[in-house]
CSV table of C-alpha atoms in Angstrom, one decimal:
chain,number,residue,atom,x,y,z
A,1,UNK,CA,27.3,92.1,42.6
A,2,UNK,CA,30.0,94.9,43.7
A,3,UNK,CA,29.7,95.9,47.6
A,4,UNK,CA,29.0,99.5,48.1
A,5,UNK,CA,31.7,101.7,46.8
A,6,UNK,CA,32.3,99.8,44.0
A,7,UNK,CA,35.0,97.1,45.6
A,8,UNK,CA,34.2,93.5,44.3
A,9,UNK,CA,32.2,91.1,46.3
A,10,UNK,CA,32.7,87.6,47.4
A,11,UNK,CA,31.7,85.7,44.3
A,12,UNK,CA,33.5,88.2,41.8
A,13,UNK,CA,36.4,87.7,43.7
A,14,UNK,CA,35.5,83.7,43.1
A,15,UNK,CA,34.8,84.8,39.3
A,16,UNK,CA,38.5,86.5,39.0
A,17,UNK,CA,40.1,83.8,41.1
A,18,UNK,CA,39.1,81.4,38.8
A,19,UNK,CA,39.7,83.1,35.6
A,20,UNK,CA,43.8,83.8,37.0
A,21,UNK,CA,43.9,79.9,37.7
A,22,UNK,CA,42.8,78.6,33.9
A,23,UNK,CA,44.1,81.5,32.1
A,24,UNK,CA,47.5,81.5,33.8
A,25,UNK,CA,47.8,77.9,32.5
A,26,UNK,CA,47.0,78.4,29.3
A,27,UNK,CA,49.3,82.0,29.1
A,28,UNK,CA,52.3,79.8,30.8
A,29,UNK,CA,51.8,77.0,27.8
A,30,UNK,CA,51.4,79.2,25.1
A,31,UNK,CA,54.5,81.4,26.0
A,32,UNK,CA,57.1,77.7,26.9
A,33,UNK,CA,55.8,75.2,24.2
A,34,UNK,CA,57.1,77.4,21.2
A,35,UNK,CA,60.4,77.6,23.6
A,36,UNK,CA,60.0,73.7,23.5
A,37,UNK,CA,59.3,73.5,19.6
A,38,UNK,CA,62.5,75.9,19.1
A,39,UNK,CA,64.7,73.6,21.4
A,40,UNK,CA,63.8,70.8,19.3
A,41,UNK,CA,65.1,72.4,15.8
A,42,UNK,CA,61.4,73.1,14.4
A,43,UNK,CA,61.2,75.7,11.7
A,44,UNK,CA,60.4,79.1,12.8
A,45,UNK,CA,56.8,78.5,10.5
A,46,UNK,CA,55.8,75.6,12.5
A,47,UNK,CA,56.3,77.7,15.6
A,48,UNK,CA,53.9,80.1,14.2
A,49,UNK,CA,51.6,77.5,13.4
A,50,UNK,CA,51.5,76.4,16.9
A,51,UNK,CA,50.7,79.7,18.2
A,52,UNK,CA,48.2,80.4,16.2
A,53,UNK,CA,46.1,77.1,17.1
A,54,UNK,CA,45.6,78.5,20.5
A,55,UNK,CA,43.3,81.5,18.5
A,56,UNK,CA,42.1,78.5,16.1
A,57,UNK,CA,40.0,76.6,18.4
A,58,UNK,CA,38.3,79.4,20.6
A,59,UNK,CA,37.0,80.4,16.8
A,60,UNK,CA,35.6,76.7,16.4
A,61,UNK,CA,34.4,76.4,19.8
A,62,UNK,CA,33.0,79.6,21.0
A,63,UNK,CA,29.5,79.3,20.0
A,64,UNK,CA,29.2,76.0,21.6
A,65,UNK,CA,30.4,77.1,24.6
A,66,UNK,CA,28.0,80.9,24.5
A,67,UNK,CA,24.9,78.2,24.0
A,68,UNK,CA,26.5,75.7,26.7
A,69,UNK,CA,26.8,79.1,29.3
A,70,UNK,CA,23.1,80.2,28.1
A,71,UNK,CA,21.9,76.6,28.7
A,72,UNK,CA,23.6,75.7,31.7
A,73,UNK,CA,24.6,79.0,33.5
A,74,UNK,CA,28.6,78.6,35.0
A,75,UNK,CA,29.2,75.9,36.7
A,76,UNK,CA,29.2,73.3,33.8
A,77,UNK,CA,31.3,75.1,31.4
A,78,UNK,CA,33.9,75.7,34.2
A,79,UNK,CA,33.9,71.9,34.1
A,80,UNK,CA,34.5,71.5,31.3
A,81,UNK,CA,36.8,74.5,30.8
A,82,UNK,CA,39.1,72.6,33.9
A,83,UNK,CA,39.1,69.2,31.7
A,84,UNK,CA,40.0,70.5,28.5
A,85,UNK,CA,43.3,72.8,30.2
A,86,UNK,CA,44.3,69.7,32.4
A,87,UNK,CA,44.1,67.8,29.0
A,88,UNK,CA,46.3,70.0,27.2
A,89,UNK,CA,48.8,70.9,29.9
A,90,UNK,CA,49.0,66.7,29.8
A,91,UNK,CA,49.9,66.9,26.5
A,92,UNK,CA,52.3,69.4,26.8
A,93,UNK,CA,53.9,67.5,29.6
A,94,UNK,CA,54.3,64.2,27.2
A,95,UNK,CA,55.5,65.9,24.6
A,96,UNK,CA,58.7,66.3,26.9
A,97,UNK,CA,58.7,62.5,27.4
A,98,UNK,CA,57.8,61.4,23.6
A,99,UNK,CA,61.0,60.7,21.2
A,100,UNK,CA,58.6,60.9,18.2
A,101,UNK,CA,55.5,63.6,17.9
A,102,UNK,CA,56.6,65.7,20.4
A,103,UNK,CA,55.8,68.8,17.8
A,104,UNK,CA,52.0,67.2,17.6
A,105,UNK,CA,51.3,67.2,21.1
A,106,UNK,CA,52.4,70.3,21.4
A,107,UNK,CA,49.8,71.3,18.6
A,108,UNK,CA,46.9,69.3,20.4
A,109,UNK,CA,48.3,71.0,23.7
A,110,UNK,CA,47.9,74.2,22.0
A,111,UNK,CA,44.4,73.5,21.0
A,112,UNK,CA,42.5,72.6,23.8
A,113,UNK,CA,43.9,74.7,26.5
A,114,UNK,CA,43.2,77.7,23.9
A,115,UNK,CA,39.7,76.2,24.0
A,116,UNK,CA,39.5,75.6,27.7
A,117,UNK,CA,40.5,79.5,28.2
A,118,UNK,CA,37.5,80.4,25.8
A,119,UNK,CA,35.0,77.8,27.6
A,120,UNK,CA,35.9,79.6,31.2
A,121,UNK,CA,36.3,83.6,29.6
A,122,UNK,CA,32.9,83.1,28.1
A,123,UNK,CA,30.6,81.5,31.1
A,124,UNK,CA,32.8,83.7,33.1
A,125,UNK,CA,32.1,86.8,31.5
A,126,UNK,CA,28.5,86.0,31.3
A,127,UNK,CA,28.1,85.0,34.9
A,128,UNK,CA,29.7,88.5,36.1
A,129,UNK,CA,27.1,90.3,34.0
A,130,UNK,CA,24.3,88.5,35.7
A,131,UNK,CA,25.3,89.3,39.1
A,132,UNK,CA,24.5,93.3,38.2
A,133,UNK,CA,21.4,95.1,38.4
A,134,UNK,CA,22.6,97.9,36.3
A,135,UNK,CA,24.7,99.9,33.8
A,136,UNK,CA,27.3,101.4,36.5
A,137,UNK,CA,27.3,98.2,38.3
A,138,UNK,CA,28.4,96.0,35.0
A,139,UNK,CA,31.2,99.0,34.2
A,140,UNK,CA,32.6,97.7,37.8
A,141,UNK,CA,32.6,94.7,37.8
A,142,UNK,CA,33.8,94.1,34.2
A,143,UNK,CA,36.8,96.7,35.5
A,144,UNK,CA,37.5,94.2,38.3
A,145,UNK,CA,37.1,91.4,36.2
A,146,UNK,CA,39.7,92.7,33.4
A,147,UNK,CA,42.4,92.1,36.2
A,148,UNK,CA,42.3,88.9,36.2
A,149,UNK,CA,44.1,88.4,31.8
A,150,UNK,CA,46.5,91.3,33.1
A,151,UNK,CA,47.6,89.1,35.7
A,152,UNK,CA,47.4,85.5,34.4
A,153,UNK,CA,49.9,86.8,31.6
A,154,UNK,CA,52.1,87.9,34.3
A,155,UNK,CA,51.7,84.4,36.4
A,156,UNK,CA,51.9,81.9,34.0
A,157,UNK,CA,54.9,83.2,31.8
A,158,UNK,CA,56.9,83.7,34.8
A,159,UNK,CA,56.0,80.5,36.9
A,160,UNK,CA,56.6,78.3,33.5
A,161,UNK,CA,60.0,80.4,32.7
A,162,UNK,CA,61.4,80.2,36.0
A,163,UNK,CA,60.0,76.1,36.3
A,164,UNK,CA,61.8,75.6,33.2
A,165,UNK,CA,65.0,77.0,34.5
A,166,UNK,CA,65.0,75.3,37.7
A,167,UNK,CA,63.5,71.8,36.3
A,168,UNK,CA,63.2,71.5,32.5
A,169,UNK,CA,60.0,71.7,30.2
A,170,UNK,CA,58.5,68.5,32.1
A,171,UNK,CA,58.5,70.3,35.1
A,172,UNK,CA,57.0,73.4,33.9
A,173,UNK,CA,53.8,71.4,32.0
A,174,UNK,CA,53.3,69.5,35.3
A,175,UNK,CA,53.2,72.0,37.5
A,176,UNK,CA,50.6,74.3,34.7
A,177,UNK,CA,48.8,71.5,34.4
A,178,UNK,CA,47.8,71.6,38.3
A,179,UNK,CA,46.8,75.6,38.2
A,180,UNK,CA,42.9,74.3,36.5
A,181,UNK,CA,42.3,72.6,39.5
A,182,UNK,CA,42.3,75.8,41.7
A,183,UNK,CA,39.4,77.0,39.8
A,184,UNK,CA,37.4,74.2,40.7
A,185,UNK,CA,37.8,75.2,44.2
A,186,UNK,CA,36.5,78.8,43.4
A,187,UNK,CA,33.9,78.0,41.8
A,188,UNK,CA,32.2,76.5,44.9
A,189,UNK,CA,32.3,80.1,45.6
A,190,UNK,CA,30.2,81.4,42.8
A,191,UNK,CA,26.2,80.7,43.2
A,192,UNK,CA,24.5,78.5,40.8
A,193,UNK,CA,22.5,79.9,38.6
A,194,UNK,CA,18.5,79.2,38.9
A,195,UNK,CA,16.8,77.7,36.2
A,196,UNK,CA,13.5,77.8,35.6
A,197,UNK,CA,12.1,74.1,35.1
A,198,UNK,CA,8.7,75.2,34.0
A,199,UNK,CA,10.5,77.5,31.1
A,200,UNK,CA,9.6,76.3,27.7
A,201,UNK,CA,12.0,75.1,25.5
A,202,UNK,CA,12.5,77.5,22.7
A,203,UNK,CA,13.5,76.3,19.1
A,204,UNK,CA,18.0,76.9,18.5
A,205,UNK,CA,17.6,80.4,17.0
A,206,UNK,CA,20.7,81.6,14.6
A,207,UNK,CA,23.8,83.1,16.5
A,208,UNK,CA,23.8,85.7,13.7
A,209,UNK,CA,20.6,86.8,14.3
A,210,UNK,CA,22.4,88.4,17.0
A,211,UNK,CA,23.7,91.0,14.7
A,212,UNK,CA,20.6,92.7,14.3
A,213,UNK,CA,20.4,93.9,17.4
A,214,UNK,CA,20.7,97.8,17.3
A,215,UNK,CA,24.3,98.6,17.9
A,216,UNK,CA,25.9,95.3,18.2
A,217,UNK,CA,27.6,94.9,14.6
A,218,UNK,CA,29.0,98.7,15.2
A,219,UNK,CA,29.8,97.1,18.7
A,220,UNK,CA,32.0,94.5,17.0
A,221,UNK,CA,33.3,97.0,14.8
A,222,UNK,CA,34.8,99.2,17.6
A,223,UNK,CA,35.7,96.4,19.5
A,224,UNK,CA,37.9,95.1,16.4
A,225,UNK,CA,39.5,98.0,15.9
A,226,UNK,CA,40.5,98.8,19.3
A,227,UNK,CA,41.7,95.0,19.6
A,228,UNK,CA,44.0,95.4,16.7
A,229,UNK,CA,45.3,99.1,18.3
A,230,UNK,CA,46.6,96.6,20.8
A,231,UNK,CA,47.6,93.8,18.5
A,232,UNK,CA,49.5,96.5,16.7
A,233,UNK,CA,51.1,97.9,19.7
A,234,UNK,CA,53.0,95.1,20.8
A,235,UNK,CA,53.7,93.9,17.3
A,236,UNK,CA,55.8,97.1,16.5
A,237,UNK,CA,56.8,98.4,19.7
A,238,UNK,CA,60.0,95.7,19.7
A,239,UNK,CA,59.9,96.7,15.9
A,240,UNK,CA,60.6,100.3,16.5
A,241,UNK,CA,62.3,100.0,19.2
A,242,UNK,CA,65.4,97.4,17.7
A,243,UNK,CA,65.4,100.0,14.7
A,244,UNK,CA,66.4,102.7,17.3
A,245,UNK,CA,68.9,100.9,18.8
A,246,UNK,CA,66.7,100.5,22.2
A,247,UNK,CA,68.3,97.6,24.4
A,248,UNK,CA,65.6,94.6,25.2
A,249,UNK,CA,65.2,96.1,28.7
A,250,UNK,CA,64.0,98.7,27.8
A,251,UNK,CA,62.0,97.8,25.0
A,252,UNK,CA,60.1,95.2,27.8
A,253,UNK,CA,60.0,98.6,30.2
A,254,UNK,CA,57.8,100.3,27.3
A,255,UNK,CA,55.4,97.1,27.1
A,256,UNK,CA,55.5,97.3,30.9
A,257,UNK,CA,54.4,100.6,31.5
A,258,UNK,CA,51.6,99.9,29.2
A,259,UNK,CA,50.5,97.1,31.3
A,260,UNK,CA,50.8,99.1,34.6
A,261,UNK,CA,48.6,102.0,33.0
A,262,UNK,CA,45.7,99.2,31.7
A,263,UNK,CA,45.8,97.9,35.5
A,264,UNK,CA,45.8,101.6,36.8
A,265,UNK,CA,42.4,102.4,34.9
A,266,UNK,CA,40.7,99.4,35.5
A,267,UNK,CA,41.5,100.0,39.3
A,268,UNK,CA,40.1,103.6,38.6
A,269,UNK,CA,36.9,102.7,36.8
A,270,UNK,CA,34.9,101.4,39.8
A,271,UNK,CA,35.4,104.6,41.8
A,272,UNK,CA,33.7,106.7,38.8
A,273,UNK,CA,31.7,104.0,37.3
A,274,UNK,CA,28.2,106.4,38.1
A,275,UNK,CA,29.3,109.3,35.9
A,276,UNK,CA,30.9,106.9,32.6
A,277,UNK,CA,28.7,106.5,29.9
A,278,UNK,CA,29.7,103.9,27.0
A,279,UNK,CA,29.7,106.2,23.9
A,280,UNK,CA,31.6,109.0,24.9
A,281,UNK,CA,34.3,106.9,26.7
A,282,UNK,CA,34.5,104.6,23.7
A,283,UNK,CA,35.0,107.5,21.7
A,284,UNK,CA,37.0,109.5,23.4
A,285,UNK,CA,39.7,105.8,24.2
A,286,UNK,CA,39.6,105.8,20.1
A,287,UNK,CA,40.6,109.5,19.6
A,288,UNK,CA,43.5,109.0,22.3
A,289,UNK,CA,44.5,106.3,20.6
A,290,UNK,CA,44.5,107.5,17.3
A,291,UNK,CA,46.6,110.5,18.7
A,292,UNK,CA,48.9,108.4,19.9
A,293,UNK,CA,49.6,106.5,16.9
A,294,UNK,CA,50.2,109.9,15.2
A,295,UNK,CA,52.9,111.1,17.0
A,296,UNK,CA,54.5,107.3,18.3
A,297,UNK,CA,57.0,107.9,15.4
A,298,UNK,CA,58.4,111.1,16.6
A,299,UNK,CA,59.1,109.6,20.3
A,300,UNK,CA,63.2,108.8,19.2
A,301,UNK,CA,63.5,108.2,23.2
A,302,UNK,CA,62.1,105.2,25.4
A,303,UNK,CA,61.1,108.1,27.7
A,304,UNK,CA,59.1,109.3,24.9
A,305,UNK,CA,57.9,105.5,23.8
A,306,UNK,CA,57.0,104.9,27.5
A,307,UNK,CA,54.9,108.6,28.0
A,308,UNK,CA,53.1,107.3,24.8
A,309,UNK,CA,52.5,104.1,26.0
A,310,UNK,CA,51.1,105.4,29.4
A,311,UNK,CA,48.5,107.7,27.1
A,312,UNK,CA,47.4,104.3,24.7
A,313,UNK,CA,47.3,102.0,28.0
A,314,UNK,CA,44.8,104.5,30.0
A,315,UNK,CA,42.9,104.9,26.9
A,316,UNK,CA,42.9,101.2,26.1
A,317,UNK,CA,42.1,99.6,29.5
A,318,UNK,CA,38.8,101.7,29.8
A,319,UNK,CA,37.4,99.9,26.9
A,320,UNK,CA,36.7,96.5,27.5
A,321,UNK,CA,34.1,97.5,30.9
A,322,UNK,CA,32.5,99.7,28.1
A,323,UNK,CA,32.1,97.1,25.4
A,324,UNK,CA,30.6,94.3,27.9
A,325,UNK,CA,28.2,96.6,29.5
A,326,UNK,CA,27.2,97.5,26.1
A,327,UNK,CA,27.0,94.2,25.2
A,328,UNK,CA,24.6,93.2,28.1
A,329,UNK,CA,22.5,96.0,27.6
A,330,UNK,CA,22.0,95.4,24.0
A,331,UNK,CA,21.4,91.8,23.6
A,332,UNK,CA,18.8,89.4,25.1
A,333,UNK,CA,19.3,88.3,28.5
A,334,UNK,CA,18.9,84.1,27.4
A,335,UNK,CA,21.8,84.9,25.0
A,336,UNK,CA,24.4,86.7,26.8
A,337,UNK,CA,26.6,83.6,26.4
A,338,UNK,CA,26.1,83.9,22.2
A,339,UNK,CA,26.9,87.3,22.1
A,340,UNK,CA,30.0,87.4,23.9
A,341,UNK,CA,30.9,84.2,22.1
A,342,UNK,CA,30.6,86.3,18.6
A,343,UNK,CA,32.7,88.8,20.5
A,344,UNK,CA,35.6,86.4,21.3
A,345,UNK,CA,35.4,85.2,17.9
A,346,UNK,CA,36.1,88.2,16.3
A,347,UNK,CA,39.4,89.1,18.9
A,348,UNK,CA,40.6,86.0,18.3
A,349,UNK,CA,40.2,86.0,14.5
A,350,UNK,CA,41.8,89.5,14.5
A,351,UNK,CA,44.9,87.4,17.0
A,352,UNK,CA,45.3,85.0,14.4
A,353,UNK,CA,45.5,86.9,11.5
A,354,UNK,CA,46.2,90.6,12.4
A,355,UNK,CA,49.9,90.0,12.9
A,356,UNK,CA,51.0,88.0,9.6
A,357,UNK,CA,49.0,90.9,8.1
A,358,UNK,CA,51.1,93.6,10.3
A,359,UNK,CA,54.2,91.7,9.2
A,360,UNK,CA,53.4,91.7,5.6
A,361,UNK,CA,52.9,95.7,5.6
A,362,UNK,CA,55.5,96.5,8.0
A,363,UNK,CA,57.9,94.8,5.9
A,364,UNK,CA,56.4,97.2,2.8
A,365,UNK,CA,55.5,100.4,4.6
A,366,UNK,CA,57.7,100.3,7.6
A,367,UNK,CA,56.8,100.4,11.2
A,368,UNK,CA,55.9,104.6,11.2
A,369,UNK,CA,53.6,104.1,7.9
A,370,UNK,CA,51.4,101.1,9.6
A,371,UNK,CA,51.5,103.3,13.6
A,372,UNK,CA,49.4,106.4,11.2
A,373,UNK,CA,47.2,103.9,9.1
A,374,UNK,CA,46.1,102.1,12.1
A,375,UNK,CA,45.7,105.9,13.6
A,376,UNK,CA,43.8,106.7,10.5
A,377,UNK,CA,41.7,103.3,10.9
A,378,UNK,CA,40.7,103.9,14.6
A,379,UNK,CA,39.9,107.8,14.3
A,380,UNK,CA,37.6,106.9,11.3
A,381,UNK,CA,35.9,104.5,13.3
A,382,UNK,CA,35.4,107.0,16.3
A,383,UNK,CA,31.9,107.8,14.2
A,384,UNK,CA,31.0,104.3,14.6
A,385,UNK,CA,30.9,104.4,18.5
A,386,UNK,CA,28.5,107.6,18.6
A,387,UNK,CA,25.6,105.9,19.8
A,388,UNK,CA,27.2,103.1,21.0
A,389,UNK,CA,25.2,102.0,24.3
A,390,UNK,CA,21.6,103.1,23.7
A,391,UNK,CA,18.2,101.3,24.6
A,392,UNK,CA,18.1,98.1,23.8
A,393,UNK,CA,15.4,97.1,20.7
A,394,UNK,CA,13.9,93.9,20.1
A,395,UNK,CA,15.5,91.3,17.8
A,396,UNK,CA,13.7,89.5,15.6
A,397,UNK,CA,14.3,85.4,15.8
């Protein structure tokens, strides 16, 4: 649980070490191997195949691995989590060495550390919530646990591009393939979870029985939504901002700014967790975004660009503490691990498919037409979140 004052206590801090070692493998593959695939004369298709098997097998697996955390509380997934990252970062590596099927184990390597970050975001997730007593305590430590992707995209990128550099592709996998095994060490940190031997053992009860749950499914919806406001953000940002005649630099200074202001918030949140409630924050992130969208094709500067971007990262970053407190509130305690599992099954189906659709109707519409539907899209669904966060109900199994 959070110390007084909201800072993050010794096994959160375990929780977010861990979560920056796995992820920052899997962020360092997934930005070199399609860098690797390119180098080797594959089609720019195949390179979007590749990335999109990194969101294909978190779909497949995520329910195992909810049920797995639910079953078997943290420690187990970790392990698990560790083997399949250390397997793919393997693969990676001996697709550098391979004269034939180089392109496959890249694939393979895509696939399981994209699972192994799922298996370790999921128990992790669901172990944080179980360390809080209540609502303002899950807001903070789901604030200081939505550090940890904000920073693993920042580590692994930049340790695999600079290792890559220095050393070659070889040198990069090695050395990602090592960052796992860190998180093995934190997790010695992190308590294990008591079971209850005596507990009966209850028949395997639908995952989409989940859904019934008061409030979930609109949960999912918002969630969606304000997942594809960020999808869509980073899609057309470069978009607009090549169209405008914006050099790369400062096109990356616009995404950068964003980033800075999701960090900022997160930061923020713990210090006025007690006066937050879910539904109006949820709301009000969704009106500021829509806002945002709205006037993103007026800002002909990358002043302008980056004063937007400060407005839809603040409004952005406060969401994801909102939606897993909800979620814990809302859903059984035994199936915590389920319920964010339908969650990261959703985000990633919306990774995977979102931006071939934003490319289809960007290339129709243009980038200003798809900034106000999305706009339109996420203040419509501003009703859904009214009432987002309420008593929990029973859920019929």
């Amino acid at each position: 649980m959070p110390e007084p004052g909201g800072a993050a206590s010794r096994p959160l801090l375990a929780l977010i070490g861990g979560q920056i070692a796995l992820h920052s493998c899997m962020a360092g593959v997934r930005m070199a191997a399609p860098l690797a695939a390119l180098r080797e004369g594959h089609a720019a298709w195949a390179v979007g195949v590749l990335l999109g098997l990194f969101a294909a097998a978190p779909i497949a697996l995520a329910m195992s691995a909810g049920r797995l955390a639910d079953s078997h509380g943290y420690h187990r997934p970790i392990r698990i989590a560790v083997t399949l990252e250390v397997a793919g970062g393997l693969c990676a590596a001996l697709s550098s060495v391979i004269a034939s099927g180089g392109f496959i184990a890249l694939c393979v390597a895509a696939m399981l550390t994209g699972a192994g970050g799922n298996f370790c975001l999921i128990a992790i997730q669901r172990a944080a919530g179980r360390m809080t007593r209540d609502a303002t305590e899950l807001k903070r430590v789901f604030s200081w646990l939505g550090l940890a992707p904000a920073l693993s995209n920042v580590v692994g990128p930049v340790l695999a591009g600079t290792l890559i550099d220095a050393g070659g592709f070889r040198l990069a996998f090695v050395v990602l393939t090592a960052l796992p095994l860190a998180c093995l060490a934190w997790a010695r940190l992190v308590p294990v979870e008591a079971r209850d031997a005596q507990a009966p053992r209850l028949p395997r009860r639908s995952s989409w029985k989940l859904l019934e749950a008061p409030g979930f499914g609109r949960l999912l919806v918002v969630n969606w939504l304000l997942s594809s406001s960020w999808d869509v953000h980073s899609f057309l940002v470069p978009i607009l901002g090549h169209e405008r005649g914006f050099s790369a630099s400062a096109i990356g200074l616009v995404l950068g700014v964003f980033a800075t202001a999701v960090t900022a918030v997160r930061l923020a949140i713990p210090l006025f967790a007690h006066r937050l409630r879910e539904s109006p924050v949820l709301m009000g992130s969704m009106l500021a975004c829509a806002l945002v969208f709205a006037v993103y094709p007026f800002a002909t500067t990358a002043l302008l660009m980056g004063l937007c971007a400060v407005v839809l990262g603040l409004a952005l970053g406060a969401v994801q503490p909102m939606i897993m407190t909800t979620l814990h509130q809302i859903t059984p305690a035994d199936r915590h691990g389920e319920a964010i599992a339908l969650r990261s099954m959703a985000i990633n189906f919306s990774s995977a498919v979102m931006p071939l659709a934003f490319g289809l109707a960007g290339a129709t519409l243009g980038a200003s037409a798809l900034f106000w539907f999305m706009g339109s899209a996420v203040a419509a669904g501003s009703i859904v979140a009214r009432g987002v966060g309420a008593a929990p109900l029973p859920i019929r199994t």
